[in-house]
Coordinates of C-alpha atoms in Angstrom, one line a residue:
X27 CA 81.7 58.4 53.1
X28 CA 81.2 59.7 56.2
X29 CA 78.2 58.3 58.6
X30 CA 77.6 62.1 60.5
X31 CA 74.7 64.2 59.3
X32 CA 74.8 66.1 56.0
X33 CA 72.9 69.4 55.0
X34 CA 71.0 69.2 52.1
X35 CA 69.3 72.4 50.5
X36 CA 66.2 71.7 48.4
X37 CA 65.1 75.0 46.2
X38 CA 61.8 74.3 44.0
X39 CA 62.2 77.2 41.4
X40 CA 58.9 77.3 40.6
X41 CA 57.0 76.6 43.8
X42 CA 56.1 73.4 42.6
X43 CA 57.5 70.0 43.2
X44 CA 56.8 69.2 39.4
X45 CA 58.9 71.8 38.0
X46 CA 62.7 72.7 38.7
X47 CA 64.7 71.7 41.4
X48 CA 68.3 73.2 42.7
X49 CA 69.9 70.9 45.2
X50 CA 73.6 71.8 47.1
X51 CA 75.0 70.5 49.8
X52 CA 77.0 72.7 52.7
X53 CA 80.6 73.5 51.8
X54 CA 80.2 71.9 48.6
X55 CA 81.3 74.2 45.7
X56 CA 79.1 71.8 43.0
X57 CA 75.6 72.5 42.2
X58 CA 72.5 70.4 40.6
X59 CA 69.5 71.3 38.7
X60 CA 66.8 68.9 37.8
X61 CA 63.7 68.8 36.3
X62 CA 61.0 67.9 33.3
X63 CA 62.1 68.0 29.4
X64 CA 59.3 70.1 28.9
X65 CA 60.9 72.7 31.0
X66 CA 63.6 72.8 28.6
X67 CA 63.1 76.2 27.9
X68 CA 63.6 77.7 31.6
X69 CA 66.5 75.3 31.7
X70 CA 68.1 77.5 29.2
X71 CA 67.2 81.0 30.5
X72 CA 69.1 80.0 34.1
X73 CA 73.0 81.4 34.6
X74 CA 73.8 77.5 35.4
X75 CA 73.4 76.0 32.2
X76 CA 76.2 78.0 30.3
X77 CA 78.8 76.9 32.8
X78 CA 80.9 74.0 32.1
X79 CA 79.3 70.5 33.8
X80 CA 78.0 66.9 33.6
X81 CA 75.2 66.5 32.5
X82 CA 72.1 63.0 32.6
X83 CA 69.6 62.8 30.4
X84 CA 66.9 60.2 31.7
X85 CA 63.6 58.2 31.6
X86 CA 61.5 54.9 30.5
X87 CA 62.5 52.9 27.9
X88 CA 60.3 53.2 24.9
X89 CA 59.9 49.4 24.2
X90 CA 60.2 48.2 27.9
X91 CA 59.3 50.3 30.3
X92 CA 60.9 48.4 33.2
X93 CA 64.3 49.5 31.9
X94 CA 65.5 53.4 32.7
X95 CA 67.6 54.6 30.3
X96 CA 70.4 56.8 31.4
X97 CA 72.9 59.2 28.7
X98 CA 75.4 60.8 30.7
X99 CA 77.4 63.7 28.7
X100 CA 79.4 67.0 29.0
X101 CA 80.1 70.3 27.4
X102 CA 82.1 73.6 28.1
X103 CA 78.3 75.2 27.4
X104 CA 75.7 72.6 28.6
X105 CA 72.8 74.6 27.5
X106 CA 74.1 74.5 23.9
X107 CA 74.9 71.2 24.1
X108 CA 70.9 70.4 25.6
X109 CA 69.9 72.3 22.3
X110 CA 71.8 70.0 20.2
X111 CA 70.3 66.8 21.9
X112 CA 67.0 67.9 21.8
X113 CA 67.2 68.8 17.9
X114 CA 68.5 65.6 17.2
X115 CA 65.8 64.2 18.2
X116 CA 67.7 60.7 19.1
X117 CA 66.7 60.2 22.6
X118 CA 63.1 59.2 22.7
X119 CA 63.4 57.9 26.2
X120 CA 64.5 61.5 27.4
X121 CA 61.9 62.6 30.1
X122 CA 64.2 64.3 32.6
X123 CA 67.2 65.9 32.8
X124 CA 69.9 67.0 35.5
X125 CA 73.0 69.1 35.3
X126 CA 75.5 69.4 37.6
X127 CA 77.8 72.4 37.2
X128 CA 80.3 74.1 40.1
X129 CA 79.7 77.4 42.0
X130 CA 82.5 78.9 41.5
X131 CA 82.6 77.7 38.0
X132 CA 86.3 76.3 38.8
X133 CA 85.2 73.2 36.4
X134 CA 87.3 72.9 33.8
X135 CA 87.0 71.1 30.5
X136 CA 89.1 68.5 31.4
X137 CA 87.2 68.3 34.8
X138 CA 84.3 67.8 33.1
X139 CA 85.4 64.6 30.8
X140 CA 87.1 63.0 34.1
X141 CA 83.3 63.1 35.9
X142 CA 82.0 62.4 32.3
X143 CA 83.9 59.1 32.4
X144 CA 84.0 58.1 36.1
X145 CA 80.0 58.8 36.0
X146 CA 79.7 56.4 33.3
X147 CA 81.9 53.9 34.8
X148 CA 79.6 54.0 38.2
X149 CA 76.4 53.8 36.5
X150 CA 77.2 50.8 34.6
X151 CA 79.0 49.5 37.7
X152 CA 75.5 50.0 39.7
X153 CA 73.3 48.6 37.0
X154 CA 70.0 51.0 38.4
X155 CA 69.8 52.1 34.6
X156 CA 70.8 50.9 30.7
X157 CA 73.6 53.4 30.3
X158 CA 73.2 55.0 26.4
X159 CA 76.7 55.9 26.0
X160 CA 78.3 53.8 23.5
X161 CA 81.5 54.1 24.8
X162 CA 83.0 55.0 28.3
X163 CA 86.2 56.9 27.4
X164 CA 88.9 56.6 29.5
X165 CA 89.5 58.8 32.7
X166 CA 91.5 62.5 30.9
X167 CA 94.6 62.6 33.1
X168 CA 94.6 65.5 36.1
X169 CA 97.0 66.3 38.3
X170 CA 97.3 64.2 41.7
X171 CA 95.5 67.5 43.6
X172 CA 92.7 68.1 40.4
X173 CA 92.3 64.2 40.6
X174 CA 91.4 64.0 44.2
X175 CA 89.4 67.2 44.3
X176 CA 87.1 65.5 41.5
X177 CA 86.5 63.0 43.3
X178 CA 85.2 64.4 46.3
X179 CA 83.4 66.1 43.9
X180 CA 81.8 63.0 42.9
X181 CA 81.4 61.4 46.1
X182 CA 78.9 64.8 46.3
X183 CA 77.1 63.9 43.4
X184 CA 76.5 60.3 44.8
X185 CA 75.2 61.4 47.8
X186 CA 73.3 64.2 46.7
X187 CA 71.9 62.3 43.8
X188 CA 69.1 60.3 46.2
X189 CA 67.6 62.7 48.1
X190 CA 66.3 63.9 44.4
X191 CA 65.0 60.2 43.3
X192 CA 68.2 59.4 41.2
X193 CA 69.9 56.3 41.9
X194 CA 71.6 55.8 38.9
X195 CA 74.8 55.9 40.5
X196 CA 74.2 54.4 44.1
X197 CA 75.7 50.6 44.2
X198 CA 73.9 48.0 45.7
X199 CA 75.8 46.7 49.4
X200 CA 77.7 43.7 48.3
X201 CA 77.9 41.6 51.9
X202 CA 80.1 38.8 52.0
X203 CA 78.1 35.7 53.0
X204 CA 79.5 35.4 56.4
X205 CA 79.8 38.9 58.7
X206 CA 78.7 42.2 58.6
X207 CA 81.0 43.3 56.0
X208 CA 81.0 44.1 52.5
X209 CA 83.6 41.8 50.1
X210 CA 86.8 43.9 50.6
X211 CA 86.5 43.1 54.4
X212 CA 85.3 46.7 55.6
X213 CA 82.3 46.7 58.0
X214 CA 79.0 47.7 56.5
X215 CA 77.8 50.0 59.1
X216 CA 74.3 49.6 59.9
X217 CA 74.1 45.7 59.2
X218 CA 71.1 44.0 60.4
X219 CA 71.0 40.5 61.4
X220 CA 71.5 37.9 58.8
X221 CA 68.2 36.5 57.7
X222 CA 67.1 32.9 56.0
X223 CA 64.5 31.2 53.5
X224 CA 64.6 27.9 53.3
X225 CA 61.2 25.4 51.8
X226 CA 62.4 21.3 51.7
X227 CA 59.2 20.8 49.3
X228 CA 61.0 23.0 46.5
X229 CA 64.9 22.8 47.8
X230 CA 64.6 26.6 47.6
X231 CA 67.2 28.3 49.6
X232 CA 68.8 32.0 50.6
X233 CA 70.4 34.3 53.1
X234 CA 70.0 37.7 53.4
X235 CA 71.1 41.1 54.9
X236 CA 69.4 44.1 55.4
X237 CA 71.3 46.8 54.7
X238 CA 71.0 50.7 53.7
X239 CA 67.4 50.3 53.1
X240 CA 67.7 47.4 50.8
X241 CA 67.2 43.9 51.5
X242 CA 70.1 42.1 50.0
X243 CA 69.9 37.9 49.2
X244 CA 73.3 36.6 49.0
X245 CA 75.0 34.7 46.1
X246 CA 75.0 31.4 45.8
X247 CA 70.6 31.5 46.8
X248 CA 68.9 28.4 45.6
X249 CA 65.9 30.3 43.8
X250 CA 62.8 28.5 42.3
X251 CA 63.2 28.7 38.6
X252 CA 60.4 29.3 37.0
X253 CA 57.5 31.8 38.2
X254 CA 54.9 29.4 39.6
X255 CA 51.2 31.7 39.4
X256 CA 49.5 33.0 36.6
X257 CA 51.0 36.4 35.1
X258 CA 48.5 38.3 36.2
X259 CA 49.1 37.3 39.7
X260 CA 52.5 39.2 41.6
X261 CA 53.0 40.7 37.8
X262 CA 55.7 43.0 39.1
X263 CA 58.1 40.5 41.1
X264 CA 57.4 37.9 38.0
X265 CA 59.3 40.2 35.7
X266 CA 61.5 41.1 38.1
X267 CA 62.4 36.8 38.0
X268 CA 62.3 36.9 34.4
X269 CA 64.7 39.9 34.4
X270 CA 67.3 38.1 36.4
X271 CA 67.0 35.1 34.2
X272 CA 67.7 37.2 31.0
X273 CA 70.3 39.1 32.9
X274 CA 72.3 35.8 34.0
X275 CA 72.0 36.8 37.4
X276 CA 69.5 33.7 37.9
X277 CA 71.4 31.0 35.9
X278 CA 70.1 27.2 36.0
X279 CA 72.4 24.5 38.6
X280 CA 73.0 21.4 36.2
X281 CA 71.0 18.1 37.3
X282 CA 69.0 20.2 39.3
X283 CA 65.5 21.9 39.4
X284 CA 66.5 24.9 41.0
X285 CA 68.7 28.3 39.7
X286 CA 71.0 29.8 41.6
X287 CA 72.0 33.6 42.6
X288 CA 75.2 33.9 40.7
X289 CA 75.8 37.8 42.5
X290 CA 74.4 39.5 45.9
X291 CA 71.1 41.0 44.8
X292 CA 69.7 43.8 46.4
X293 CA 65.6 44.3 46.5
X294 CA 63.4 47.0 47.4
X295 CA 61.8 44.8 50.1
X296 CA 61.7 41.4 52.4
X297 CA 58.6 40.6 50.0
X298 CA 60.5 41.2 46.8
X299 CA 62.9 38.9 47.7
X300 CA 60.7 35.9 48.9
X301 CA 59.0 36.2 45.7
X302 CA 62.2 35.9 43.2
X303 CA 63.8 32.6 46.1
X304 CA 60.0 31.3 45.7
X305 CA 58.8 31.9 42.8
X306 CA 55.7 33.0 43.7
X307 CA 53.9 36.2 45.8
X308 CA 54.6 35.7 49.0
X309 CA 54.8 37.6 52.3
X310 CA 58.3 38.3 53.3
X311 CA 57.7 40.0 56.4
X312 CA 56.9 36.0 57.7
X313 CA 58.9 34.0 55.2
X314 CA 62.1 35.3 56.4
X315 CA 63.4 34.3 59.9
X316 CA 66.7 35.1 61.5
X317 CA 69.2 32.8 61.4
X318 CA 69.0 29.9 63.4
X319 CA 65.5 31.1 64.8
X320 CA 62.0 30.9 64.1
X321 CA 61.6 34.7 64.5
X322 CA 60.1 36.5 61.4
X323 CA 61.3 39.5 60.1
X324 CA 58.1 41.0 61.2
X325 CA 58.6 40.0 65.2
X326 CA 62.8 40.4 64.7
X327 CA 61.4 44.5 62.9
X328 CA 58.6 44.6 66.1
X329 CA 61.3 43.9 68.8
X330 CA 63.6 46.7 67.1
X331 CA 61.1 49.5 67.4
X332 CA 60.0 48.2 71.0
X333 CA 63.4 48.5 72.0
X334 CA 64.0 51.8 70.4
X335 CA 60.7 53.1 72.1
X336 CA 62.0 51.6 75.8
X337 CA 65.1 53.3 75.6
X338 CA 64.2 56.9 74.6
X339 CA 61.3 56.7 77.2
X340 CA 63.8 55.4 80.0
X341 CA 64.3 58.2 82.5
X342 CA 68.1 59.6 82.5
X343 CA 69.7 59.8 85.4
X344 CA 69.2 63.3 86.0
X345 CA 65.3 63.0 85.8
X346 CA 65.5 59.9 87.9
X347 CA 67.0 62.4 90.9
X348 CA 63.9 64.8 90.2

């Protein structure tokens, strides 16, 4: 995708952040409507809703409420189709739902399955949510033109998706362990420095990179096993460990005492991160220290925004002459 500014246009329906929500994006034919279940009713009074489209249907899990779960469908008439689901009565982790229909309503039903699977595909692919759908049906087959148009299209969605909370189908930066770039060789654009972890008293080791807001520990991190405090203490980032034990991610080195990071992970923050290497709360903002250095993150983030404030307060050369 491109790195240059993009438009987005945010229309609250109802005046309130809490209710429905239009998003589009310049020059993009597509359009998204999101909101509460219990709005389910003005959902099926608007124009949109009868078009053909994609559709997400979205919230907690019922028995753990760590997990989102995420149904991803589509229909020739979503609004029937949202009926259906909601008479069913199947989905008791619905909470939310978003559909995303075309403008021009140039959609077509076979457009629809192609996003319907491809959507599917890059959900699972992300791992943000437990994707419902039993089955990911295979791509229908379009035309070379109809292909790449839909997938523009859902290079829209992705990008559109965020600025509205959902994440579902953003995939974390995978960094290769040695450069700024991701593991098909490209440069990641906006790479920070690499970063590093490492206690002798526990073996525990890792490298990360900060990149597109996340902080991202590389594979092949030598984490602390086993959560080290009392439940009650850093609750969050102790089932976050847990959760990458039960995933695999965290798997256990034979003849050793540590686990190791079997995939790049990407956290929500420096602090995150420490905890799941240490096993333990910790401050991240001082645990981590650029390669090679003894500079924190916390001096390493200071020195950024010093520099950023000494160069947009420099005099140009024109004001210099005044």
């Amino acid at each position: 995708m491109s790195n240059l500014g993009r438009s987005v246009r945010l229309f609250l329906v109802d005046g309130k952040s809490t209710g429905l929500i239009t998003a589009e994006i310049m020059n993009w034919t597509g359009h998204v409507l999101t909101g509460p279940r219990a709005e389910l009713p003005k959902f099926l009074t608007r124009q949109e809703v009868s078009r053909t489209g994609v559709y997400l249907l979205y919230g907690q899990d019922t028995v753990n409420a760590d997990t989102v779960m995420l149904y991803i469908g589509e229909s020739d008439n979503v609004g029937a189709r949202l009926k259906q689901h909601n008479q069913e009565g199947k989905k008791d982790y619905w909470e939310r739902t978003c559909i995303i229909t075309s403008k021009d309503q140039n959609i077509t039903k076979a457009h629809a399955r192609y996003l319907e699977s491809r959507l599917i595909g890059i959900a699972k692919a992300a791992g943000r949510a437990q994707v419902d759908n039993n089955t990911t049906p295979p791509p229908v087959a379009l035309p070379e033109a109809d292909q790449s148009d839909m997938e523009y299209f859902i290079d829209q969605i992705r990008l559109v998706l965020p600025v509205l909370g959902l994440e579902f189908f953003r995939g974390s930066p995978r960094p290769s362990t040695d450069s700024g770039s991701d593991n098909n060789g490209s440069e990641i654009i906006g790479a920070g420095p690499k970063f590093e972890l490492s206690i002798k008293k526990t073996g525990a080791s890792a490298k990360a990179r900060e990149i597109d807001g996340e902080f991202v520990v590389l594979k092949g991190a030598l984490v602390v096993p086993h959560w080290k405090q009392a439940a009650t203490v850093g609750m969050g980032y102790a089932k976050l460990h847990e959760k990458l034990k039960e995933s695999g991610i965290l798997q256990l080195v034979s003849g050793a005492s540590l686990a190791t990071l079997t995939q790049d992970v990407a956290f929500s923050s420096p602090s995150a991160a420490a905890a799941v290497v240490l096993g333990r709360s910790a401050n991240g903002r001082l645990e981590w220290k650029v390669e090679g250095t003894l500079t924190s993150y916390a001096t390493w983030q200071k020195q950024q925004i010093e520099s950023t404030v000494t160069q947009n307060t420099h005099p140009t050369e024109f004001e210099t002459a005044q």
